[in-house]
Amino acid sequence: MANWNVHQLSEALHSLGWAGHVAGALLVLLQTLFPVVPFVLVAGANVLIFGLWRGFLVNYVFACLGAFIAYYTARNYGRAWVQGKLAKYDFIEQWSGETGAARALVYRSQPDDSGNSFLRH
């Protein structure tokens, strides 16, 4: 699979019939959680299997589902770990204060790595 392209992946999935359609959708979900291959490979294969609009819809829905699962898992099971790691950095508590959410939103809306510039404090 090291040298596969989008056509080979779509042919392999399409040859499995309905199970290949399910596998294509689940590949988007898994790729969102564990990105081991470029998303464009999986998304392109789904477009070739399902067609343009249904492929887009499958990619969008399962990518959003994967993002929700990642967020839910991190929010409910990773919070204590992150707070423990950040406890030794006093400036983060001062930096976030009352406007922490607004600052994070502004920093993340900037291109490149500028959102992480506050770490150089």
GROMACS .gro file of C-alpha atoms in nm, residues 9 15 25 29 35 38 54 58 64 79 89 100 102-103 107 110-111:
model
   17
    9LEU     CA    1  -0.769   0.273  -0.341
   15SER     CA    2  -1.454  -0.413  -0.554
   25ALA     CA    3  -1.661   0.622   0.498
   29LEU     CA    4  -1.332   0.880   1.028
   35PRO     CA    5  -0.383   1.078   1.013
   38PRO     CA    6  -0.303   1.224   0.325
   54ARG     CA    7  -2.237   1.213  -0.228
   58VAL     CA    8  -1.964   1.134   0.307
   64CYS     CA    9  -1.695   1.609   1.132
   79ARG     CA   10  -0.838   1.779   3.054
   89TYR     CA   11   0.366   2.761   3.360
  100GLY     CA   12  -0.841   3.394   2.724
  102ALA     CA   13  -1.098   3.586   2.278
  103ARG     CA   14  -0.717   3.583   2.261
  107TYR     CA   15  -0.438   3.393   1.760
  110GLN     CA   16  -0.383   3.416   1.209
  111PRO     CA   17  -0.194   3.219   0.944
   0.00000   0.00000   0.00000
